[in-house]
XYZ file of C-alpha atoms in Angstrom:
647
model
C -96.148 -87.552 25.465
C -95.392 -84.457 23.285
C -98.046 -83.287 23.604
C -98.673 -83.383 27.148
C -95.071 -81.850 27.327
C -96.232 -79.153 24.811
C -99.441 -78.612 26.974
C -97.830 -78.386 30.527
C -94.994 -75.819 29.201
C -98.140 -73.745 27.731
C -100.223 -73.758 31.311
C -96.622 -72.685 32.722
C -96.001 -70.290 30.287
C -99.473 -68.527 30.760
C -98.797 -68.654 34.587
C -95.599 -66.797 34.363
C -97.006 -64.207 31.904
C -99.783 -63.076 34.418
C -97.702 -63.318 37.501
C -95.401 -61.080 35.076
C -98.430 -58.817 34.912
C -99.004 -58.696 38.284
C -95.473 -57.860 39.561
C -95.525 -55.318 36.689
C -98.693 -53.165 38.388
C -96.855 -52.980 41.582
C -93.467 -52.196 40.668
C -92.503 -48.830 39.855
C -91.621 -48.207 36.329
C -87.921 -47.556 35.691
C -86.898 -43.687 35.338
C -86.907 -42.306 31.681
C -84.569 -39.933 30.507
C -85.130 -36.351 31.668
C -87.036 -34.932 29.160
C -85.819 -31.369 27.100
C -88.225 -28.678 26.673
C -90.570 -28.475 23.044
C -88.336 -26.551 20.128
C -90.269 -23.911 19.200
C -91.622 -23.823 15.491
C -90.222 -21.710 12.836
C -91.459 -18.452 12.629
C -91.499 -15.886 9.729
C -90.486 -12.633 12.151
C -86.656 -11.344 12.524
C -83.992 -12.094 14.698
C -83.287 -10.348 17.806
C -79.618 -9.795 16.056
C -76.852 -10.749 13.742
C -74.665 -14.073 14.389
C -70.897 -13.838 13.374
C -69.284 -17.102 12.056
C -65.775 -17.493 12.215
C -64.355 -20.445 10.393
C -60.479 -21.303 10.480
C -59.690 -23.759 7.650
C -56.075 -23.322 7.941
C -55.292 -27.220 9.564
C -54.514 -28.815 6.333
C -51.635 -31.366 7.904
C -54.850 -33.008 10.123
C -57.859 -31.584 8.096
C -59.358 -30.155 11.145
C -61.951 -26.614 10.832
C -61.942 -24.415 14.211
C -65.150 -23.006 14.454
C -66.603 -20.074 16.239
C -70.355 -18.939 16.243
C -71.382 -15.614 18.317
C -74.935 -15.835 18.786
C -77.481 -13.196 20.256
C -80.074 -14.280 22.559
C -83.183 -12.605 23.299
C -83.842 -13.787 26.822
C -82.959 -15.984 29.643
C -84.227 -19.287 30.394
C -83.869 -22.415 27.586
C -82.336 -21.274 24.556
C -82.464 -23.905 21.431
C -79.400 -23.404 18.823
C -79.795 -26.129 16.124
C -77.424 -27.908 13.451
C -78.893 -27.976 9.925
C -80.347 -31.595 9.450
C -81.863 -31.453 5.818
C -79.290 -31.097 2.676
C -80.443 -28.450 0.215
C -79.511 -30.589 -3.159
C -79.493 -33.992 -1.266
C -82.832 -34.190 -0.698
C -82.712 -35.741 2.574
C -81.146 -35.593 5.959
C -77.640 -36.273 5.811
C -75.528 -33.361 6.904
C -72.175 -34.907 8.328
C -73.683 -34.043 12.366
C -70.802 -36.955 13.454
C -68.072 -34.763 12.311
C -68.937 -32.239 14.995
C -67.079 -32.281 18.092
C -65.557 -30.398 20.895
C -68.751 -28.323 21.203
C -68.470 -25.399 24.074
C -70.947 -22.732 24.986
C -69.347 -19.524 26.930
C -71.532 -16.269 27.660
C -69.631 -13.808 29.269
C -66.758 -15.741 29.543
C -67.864 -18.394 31.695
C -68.971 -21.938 30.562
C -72.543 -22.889 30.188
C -73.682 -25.988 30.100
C -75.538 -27.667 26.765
C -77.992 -30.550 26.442
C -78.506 -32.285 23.117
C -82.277 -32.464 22.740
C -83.273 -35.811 23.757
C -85.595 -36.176 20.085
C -84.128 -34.042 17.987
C -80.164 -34.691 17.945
C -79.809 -31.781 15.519
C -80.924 -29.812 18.459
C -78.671 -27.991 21.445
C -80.360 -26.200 24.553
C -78.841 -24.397 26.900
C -79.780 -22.456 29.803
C -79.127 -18.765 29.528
C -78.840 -17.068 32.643
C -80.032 -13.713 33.783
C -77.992 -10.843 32.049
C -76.626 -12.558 29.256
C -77.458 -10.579 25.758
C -75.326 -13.347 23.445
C -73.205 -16.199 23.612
C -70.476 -18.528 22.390
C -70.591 -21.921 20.630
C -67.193 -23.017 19.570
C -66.145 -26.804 18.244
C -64.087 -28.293 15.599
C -65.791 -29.991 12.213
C -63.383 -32.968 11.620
C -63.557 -33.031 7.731
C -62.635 -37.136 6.715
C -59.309 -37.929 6.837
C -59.736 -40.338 4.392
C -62.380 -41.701 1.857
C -63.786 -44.193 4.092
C -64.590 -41.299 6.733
C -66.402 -39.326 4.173
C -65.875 -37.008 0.965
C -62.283 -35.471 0.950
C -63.024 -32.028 1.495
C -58.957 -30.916 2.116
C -56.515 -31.376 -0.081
C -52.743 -29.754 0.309
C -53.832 -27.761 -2.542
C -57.557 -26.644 -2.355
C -60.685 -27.274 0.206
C -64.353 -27.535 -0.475
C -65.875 -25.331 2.609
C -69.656 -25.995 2.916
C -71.479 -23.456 5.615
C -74.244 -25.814 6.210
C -71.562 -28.102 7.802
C -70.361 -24.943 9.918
C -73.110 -23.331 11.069
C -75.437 -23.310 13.999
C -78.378 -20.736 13.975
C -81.564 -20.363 16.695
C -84.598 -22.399 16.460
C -87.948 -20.753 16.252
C -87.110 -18.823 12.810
C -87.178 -18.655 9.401
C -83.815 -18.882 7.841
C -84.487 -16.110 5.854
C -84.911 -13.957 9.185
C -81.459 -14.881 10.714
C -78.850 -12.287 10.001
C -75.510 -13.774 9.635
C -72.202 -12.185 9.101
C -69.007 -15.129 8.176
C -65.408 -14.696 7.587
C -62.877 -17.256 6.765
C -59.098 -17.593 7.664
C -57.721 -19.384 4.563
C -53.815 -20.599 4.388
C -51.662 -18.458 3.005
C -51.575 -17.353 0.109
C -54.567 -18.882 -1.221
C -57.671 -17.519 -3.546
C -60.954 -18.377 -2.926
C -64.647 -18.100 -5.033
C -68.280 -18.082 -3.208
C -71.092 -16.067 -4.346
C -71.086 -14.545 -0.564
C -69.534 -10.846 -1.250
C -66.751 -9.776 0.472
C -66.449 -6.657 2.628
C -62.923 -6.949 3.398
C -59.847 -9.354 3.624
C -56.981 -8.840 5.962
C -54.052 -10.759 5.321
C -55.722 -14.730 5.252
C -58.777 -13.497 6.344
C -61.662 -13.111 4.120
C -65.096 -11.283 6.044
C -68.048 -11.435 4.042
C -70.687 -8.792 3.833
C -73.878 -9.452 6.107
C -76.410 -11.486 4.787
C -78.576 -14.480 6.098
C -78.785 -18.113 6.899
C -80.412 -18.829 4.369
C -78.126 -17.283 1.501
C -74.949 -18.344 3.450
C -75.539 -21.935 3.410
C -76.644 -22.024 -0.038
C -73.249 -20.227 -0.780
C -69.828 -22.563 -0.446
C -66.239 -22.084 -1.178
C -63.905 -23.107 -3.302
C -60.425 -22.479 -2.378
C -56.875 -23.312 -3.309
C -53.281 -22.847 -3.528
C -53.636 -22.521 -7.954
C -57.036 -20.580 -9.047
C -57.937 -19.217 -11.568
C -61.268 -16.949 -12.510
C -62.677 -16.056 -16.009
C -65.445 -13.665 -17.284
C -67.798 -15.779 -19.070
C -70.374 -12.871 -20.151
C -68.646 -9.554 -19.520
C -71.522 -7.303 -21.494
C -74.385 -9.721 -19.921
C -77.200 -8.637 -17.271
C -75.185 -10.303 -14.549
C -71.465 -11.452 -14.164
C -70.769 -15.008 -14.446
C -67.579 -16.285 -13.933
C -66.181 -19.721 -14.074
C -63.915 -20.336 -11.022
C -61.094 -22.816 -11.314
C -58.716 -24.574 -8.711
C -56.664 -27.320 -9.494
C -53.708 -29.357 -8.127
C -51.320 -28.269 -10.302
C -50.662 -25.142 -12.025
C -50.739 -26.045 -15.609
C -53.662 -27.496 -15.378
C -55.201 -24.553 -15.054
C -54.452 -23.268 -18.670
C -56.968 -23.529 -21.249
C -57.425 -23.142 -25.403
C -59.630 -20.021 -25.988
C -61.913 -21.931 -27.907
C -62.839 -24.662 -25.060
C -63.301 -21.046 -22.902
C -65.783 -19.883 -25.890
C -67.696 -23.065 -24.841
C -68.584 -22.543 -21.683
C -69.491 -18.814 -22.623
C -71.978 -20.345 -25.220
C -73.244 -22.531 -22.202
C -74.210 -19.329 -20.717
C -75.555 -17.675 -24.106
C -77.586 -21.155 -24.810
C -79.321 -21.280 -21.240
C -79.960 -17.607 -21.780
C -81.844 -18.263 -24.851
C -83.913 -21.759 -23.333
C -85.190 -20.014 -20.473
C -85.525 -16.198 -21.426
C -84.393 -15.029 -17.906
C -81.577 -15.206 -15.151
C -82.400 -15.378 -11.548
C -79.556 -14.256 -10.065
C -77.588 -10.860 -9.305
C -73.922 -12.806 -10.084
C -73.299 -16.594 -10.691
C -70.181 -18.836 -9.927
C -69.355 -21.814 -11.477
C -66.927 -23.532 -8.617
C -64.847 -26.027 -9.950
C -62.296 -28.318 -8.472
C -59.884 -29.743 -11.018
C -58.495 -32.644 -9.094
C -58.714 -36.534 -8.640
C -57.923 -35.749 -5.131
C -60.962 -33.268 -3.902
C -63.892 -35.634 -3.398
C -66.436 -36.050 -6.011
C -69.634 -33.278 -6.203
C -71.960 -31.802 -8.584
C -74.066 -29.428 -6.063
C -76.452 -26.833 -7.232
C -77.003 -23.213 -5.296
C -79.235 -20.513 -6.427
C -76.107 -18.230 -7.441
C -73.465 -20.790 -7.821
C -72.577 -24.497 -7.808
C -69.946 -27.555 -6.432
C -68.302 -29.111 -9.775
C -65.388 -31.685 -9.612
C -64.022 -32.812 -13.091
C -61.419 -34.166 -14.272
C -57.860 -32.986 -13.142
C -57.025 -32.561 -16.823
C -60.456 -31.154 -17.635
C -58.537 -28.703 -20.168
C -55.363 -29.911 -20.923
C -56.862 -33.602 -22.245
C -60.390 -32.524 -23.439
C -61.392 -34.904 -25.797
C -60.511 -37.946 -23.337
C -62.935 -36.354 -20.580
C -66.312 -35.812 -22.369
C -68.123 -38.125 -20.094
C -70.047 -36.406 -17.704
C -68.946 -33.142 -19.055
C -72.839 -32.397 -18.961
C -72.350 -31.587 -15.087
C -72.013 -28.160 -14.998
C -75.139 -27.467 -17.456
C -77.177 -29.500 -15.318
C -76.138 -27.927 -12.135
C -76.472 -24.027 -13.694
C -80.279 -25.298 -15.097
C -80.981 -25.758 -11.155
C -80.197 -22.296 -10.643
C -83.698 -21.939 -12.462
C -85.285 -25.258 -11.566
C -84.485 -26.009 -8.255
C -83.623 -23.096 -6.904
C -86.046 -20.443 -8.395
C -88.814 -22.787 -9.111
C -89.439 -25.728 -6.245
C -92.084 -27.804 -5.315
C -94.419 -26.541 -2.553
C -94.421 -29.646 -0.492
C -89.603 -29.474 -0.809
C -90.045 -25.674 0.419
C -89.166 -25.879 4.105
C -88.471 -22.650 6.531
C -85.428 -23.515 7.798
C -82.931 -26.580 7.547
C -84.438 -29.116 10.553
C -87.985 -28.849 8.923
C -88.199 -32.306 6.900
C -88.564 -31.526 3.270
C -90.712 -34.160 0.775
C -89.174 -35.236 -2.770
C -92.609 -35.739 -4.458
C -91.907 -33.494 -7.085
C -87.936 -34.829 -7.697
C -89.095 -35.781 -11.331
C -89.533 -32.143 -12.255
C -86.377 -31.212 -10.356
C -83.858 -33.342 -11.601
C -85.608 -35.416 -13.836
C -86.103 -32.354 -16.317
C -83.108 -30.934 -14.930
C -80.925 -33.902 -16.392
C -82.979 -33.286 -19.288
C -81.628 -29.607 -19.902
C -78.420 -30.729 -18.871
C -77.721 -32.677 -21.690
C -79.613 -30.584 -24.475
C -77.445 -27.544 -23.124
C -74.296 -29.621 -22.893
C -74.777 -30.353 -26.543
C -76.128 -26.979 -27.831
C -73.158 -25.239 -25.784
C -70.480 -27.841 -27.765
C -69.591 -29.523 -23.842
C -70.923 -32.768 -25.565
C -71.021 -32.793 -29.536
C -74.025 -34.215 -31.434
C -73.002 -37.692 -31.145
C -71.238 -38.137 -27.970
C -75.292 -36.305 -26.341
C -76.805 -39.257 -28.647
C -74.632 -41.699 -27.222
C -75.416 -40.327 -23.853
C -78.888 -40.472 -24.576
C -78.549 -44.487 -25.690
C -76.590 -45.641 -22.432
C -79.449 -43.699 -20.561
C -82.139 -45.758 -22.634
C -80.314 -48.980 -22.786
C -80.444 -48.814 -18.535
C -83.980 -48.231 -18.089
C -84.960 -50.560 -21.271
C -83.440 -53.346 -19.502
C -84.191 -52.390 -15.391
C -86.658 -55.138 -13.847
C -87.264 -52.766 -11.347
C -89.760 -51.199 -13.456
C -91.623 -54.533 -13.174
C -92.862 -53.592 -8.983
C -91.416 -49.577 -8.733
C -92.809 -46.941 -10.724
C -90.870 -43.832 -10.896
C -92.855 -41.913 -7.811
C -91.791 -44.442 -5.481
C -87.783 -43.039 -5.924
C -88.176 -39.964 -5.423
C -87.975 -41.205 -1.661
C -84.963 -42.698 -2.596
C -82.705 -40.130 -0.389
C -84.668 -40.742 2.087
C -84.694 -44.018 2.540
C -81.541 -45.549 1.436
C -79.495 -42.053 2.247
C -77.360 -42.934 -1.510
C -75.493 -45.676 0.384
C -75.096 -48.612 -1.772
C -76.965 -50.984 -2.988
C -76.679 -54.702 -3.871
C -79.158 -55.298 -6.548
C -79.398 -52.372 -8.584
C -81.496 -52.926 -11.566
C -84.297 -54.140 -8.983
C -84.414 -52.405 -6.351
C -84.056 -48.689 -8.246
C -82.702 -45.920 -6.750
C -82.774 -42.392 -7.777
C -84.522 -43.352 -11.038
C -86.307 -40.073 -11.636
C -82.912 -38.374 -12.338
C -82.519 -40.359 -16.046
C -85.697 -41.770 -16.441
C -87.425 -38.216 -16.062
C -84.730 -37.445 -18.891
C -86.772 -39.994 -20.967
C -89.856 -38.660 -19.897
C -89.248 -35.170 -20.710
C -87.444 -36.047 -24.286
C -90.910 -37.850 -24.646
C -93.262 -34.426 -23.828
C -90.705 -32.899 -26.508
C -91.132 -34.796 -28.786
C -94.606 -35.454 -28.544
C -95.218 -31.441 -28.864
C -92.295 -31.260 -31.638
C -94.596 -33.727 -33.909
C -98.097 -32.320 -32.828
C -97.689 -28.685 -33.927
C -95.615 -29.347 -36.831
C -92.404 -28.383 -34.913
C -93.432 -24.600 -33.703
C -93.773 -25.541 -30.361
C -91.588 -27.778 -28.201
C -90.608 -27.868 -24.503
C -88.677 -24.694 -25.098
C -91.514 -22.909 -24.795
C -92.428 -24.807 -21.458
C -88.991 -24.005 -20.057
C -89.397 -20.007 -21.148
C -92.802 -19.998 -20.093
C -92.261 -21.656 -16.608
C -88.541 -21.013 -15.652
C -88.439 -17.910 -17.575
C -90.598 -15.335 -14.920
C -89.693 -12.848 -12.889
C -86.570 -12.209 -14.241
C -83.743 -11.075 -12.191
C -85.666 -12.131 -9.244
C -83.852 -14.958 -7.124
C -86.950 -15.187 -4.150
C -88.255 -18.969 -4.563
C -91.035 -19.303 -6.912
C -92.884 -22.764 -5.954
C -95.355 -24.814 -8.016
C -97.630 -28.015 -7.749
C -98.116 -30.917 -10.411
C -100.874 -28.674 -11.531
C -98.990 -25.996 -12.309
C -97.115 -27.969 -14.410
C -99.547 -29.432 -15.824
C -101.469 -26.249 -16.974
C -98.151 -24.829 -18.570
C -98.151 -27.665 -20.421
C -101.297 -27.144 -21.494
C -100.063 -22.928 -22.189
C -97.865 -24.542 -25.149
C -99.966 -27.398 -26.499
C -103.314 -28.816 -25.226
C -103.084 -32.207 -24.350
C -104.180 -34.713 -21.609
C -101.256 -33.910 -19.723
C -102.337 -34.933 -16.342
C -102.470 -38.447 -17.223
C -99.300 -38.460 -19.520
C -97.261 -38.073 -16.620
C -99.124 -39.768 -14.048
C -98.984 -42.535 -16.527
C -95.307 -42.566 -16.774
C -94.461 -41.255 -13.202
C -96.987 -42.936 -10.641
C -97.721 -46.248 -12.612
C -95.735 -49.344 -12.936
C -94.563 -49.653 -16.560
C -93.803 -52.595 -18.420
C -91.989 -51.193 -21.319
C -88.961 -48.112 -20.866
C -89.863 -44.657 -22.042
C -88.479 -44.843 -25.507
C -91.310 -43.392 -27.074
C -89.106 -40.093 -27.176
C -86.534 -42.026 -29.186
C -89.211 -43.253 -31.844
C -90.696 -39.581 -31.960
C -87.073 -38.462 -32.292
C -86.606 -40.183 -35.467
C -84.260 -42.723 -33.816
C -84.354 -46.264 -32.194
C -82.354 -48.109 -29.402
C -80.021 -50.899 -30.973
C -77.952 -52.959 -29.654
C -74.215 -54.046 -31.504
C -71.285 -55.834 -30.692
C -68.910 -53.029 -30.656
C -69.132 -49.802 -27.904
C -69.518 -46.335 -29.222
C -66.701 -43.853 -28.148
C -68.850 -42.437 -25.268
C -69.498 -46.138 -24.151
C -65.212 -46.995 -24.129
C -64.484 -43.541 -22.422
C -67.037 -44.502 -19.609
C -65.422 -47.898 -19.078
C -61.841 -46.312 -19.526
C -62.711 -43.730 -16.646
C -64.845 -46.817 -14.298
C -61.984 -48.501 -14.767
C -64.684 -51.427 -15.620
C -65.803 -54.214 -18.114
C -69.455 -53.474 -18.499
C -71.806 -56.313 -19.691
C -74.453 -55.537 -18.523
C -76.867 -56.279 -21.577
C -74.991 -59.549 -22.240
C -73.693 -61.797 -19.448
C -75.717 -59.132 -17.623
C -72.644 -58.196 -15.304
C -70.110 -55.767 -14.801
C -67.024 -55.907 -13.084
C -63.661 -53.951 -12.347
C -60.426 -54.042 -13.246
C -59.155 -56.000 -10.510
C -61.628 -58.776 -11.088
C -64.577 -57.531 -8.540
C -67.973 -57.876 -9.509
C -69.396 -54.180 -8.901
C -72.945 -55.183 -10.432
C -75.181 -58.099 -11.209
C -78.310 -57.240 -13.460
C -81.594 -59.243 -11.735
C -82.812 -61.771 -13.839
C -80.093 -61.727 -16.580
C -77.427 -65.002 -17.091
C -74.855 -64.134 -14.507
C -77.644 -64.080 -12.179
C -79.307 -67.127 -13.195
C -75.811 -68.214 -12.689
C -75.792 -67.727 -8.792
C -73.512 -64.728 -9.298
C -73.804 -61.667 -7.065
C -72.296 -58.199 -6.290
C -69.190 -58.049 -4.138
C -67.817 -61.463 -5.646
C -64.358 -61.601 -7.315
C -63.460 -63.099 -10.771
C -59.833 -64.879 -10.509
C -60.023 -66.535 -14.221
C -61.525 -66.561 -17.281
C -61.880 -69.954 -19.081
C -58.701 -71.231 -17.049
C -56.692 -68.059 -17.476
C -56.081 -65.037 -15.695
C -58.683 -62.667 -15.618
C -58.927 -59.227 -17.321
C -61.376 -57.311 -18.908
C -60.312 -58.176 -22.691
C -60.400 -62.085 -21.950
C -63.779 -61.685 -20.778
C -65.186 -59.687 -23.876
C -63.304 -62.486 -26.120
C -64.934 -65.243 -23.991
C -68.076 -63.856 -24.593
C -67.618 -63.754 -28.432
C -66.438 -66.796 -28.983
C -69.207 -68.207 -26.843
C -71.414 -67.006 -29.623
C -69.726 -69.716 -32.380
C -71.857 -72.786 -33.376
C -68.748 -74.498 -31.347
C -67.961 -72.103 -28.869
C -67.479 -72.916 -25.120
C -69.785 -71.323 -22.606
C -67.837 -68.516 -20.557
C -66.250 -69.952 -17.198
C -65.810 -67.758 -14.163
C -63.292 -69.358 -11.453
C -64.879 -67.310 -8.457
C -63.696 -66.495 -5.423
C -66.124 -65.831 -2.460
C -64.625 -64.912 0.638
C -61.521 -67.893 1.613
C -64.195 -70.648 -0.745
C -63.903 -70.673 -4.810
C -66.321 -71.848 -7.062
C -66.579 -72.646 -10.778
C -69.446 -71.023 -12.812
C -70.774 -71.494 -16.453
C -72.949 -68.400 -17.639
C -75.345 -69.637 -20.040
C -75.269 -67.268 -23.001
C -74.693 -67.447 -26.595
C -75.616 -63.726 -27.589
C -72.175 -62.396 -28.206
C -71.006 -59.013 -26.765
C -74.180 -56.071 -26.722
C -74.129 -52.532 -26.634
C -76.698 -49.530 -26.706
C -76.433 -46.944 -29.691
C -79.054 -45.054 -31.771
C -80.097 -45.597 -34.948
C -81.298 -43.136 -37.096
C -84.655 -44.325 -38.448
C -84.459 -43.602 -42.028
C -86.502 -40.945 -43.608
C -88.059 -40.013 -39.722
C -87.797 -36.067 -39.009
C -84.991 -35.892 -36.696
C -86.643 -33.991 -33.899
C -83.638 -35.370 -31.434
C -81.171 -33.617 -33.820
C -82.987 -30.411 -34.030
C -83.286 -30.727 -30.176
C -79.878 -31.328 -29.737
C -79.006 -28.057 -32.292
C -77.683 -24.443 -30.604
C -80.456 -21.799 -30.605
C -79.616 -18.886 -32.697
């Protein structure tokens, strides 16, 4: 009977499906959108005329930017005016496009009409009729209210102001082509740092000097009610000055001698790369817990947020205190020198991350060399660095499936939302693991010539051109490759395509080894490893229960294939107890130690998951593990001599 049942609903079935056809060829297919006209490709030829951005950023009670763009327009007929799309630094195509509203076009006074392009949401056209020689494109950009909107770029004591987020330019050029001339309306009172230059400020007013799309929105402000600006090279081939704002005053006050360091930053990535590529550069940095969090490299300045007592409590904050070293080495790598296949002509032209291991991976290299030859890091707290960076990548299973390559998509794909399983899926891996690979080509060049050559020479050699030039410089893996080759002959090629485009079983610790050091693991942190949980606010064991989790109990990671998982544990789950008492982070770590005795009891997690709770054993006996380096006795310590200031 089933079967007859299953037969008979099949000869129906087919029945329908062709009388389905049928009906199909006779009816009229339903009306599709209208469609817009084609965008016309970028073009390398000049405007027909200079835009003028007004921007009023005075709305600090709701947060709220009043925008004004006056636009020249060549003819009549469909006009295309885009929003950038693509995030210079982001590597993908996330600029905040659902923070734009209230969008009006007026030529000549009257209101015109716009269509978002029906593709391309980035994309505006409107019809300009006969006569008209510019127009008018006015809206608000709603900066977030609140974290869960977005970054907090407005604070009642500074603002982060971002052109790309403010600025709408014609399609059918390069960026490079579109004259542009901004001004800002600050409130009052307040100081502001870009590495636009000003032509003239009129009471809260700032108007910049003319200059392009391209420069503009590579060029953001800093801004605030306390600032402060100090000459870090006054006798140098170009000013650089490190720009300060901060929510409270005395916060801005600093001991000459942690000044002197970031002088010496400037000194030490003078001497590394043998060249500056730049006519002025501004360090922009927010001092606040308030601002959201950015480390953004430009070609002439950068986006830095520290800690609001970055000064005033300097030897709590060292962690991370490599940001702005890494974000002024992208004023040469990044900026100067780019991967063909990132270069795009404008900002809605999709760029490709291929080459994101060179970028950042070597850029997070220099980062934390200069950190440490500068004195932002000292010798030990860079090693330390250098051993939480190994520890990761000598304990991520997804290395097993993903080899490096494969994340430099990573902003593409998952956009940096998120993710629940970490250590397998990878994300952005070729930021630290490039570090690994890079310490490994240094090392590997250190020991072959006897120490007179190192990567030094490959930084000088390809960063280190055209100097006082800041028009992009691109390059291919070849290129690299055969610089490489300039400062030692080697089978370079297939060193990094080893490391980069091929699933590896082991980390790259080669470097270490090279370096004169090895990874070990002990029972007690280092002081960079307690300062990073202190600032987390976390209880990281990752490379023993294989979990880490916050101070309120949440479970923020799960490693894949370590005990907690093997437990049933996963992120977003909440520990209420600790072997029957409240949880905190200390109980845990003494759980896990005395689950190491001959006698000791197994850790046991009350859980709570959602409204159910659950009780879970973790079955693990190796006591409480964290990364250091060891100093390999009588190796040459080539990672010292790394780590040392040039002379």
């Amino acid at each position: 009977m089933g079967c007859f049942v299953k037969a008979l609903f099949f000869s129906v079935s087919v029945l329908s499906l062709a009388a389905t056809a049928v009906l199909a060829q006779t009816q009229p297919l339903p009306e599709s959108a209208p469609a817009t006209p084609p965008i016309e490709a970028p073009r390398d030829v000049p405007y027909v005329g200079a835009l003028k951005l007004a921007v009023d950023a005075t709305d600090l009670d709701r947060k709220i930017w009043n925008v004004t763009t006056t636009m020249p327009v060549g003819k009549a007929g469909d006009f295309v005016f885009l929003y950038p799309q693509w995030v210079p630094g982001g590597h993908s195509p996330r600029n905040d496009l659902d923070k734009l509203a209230g969008l009006v076009v007026t030529a000549n006074g009257k209101r015109i009409p716009w269509v978002r392009d029906v593709v391309n949401v980035n994309a505006f056209h409107v019809d300009v009729p006969a006569g008209v020689n510019e127009i008018q494109i006015s809206y608000q950009f709603l900066t977030a209210v609140e974290g869960k909107v977005g970054r907090i770029e407005v604070t009642p004591e500074m603002l982060n102001l971002q052109w790309l987020q403010v600025t709408m330019y014609p399609a059918g050029y390069y960026t490079r082509q579109i004259p542009i001339e901004a001004s800002v309306k600050l409130p009052d009172g307040w100081k502001l740092a870009t590495a636009l230059e000003t032509a003239k400020t009129d009471g809260q007013v700032t108007t910049f000097k003319p200059t392009t799309v391209e420069t503009l929105v590579d060029s953001p402000i800093f801004a605030g009610k306390y600032f402060k600006s100090i000459d870090l090279d006054p006798t140098g081939p170009a000013p650089v000055r490190l720009n300060l704002v901060a929510d409270r005053p005395e916060n801005l006050e600093a001991k000459p001698e942690y000044i002197q360091i970031h002088k010496d930053l400037v000194q030490q990535a003078y001497k590394l790369y043998g060249a500056h590529h730049y006519d002025h550069y501004d360090f922009l940095v927010a001092m606040s817990d308030n601002l959201g969090g950015i480390g953004l490299e430009h070609h002439r300045s950068s986006e830095n947020r520290v800690a609001p007592k970055y000064f005033t409590e300097w030897d709590k904050n060292f962690v991370g205190r490599d940001l702005l070293s890494h974000e002024y080495t992208h004023s040469w790598n990044g900026k100067f020198r780019r991967a063909a296949d990132l270069w795009t002509p404008n900002l809605n032209v999709p760029m490709r991350d291929s080459m994101m291991w060179v970028y950042e991976g070597q850029t997070q290299y220099w980062g934390n060399v200069l950190a440490a030859r500068s004195g932002l890091l000292t010798k030990q707290q860079a090693l330390d660095s250098i051993a939480a960076t190994a520890a990761t990548y000598d304990n991520r299973r997804g290395r097993d499936w993903r080899p490096v390559q494969d994340t430099t998509n990573d902003p593409i794909i998952a956009n940096r939302k998120p993710l629940s399983w970490l250590s397998w899926q990878r994300s952005e891996d070729y930021y630290s693991e490039g570090l690994l690979v890079w310490l490994d080509a240094d090392t590997l060049i250190r020991e072959k010539t006897g120490g007179k050559k190192s990567l030094d020479d490959f930084a000088k050699a390809f960063f280190g051109v055209d100097n006082g030039s800041y028009l992009p410089r691109t390059y291919t893996f070849d290129d690299v490759v055969s610089t490489l080759n300039g400062v030692y002959a080697y089978d370079w090629a297939s060193f990094l395509k080893t490391r980069i485009q091929e699933v590896q079983e082991k980390g790259p610790l080669d470097g270490l080894t090279r370096g004169g050091y090895k990874l070990v693991y002990t029972d007690t942190p280092t002081e960079f490893m307690k300062s990073a949980e202190t600032k987390a606010k976390s209880t990281p064991l990752s490379y023993s229960l294989g979990l880490t989790v916050g101070s309120d109990g949440a479970l923020t990671d799960v490693q894949w294939g370590g005990p907690a998982f093997k437990a049933g544990l996963t992120q977003g789950l909440t520990v209420v107890a600790v072997n029957g008492e409240a949880f905190d982070g200390d109980k845990l770590k003494s759980a896990v130690t005395a689950a190491a005795k001959p006698d000791g009891q197994l850790v046991e997690l009350l859980i709570k998951d959602g409204s159910r709770y659950r009780m879970v054993k973790i079955d693990y006996r190796g006591g409480l593990r964290y990364p250091r380096l060891e100093k390999v006795a009588g190796a040459a310590d080539r990672l010292g001599d790394i780590l040392t200031p040039r002379k």
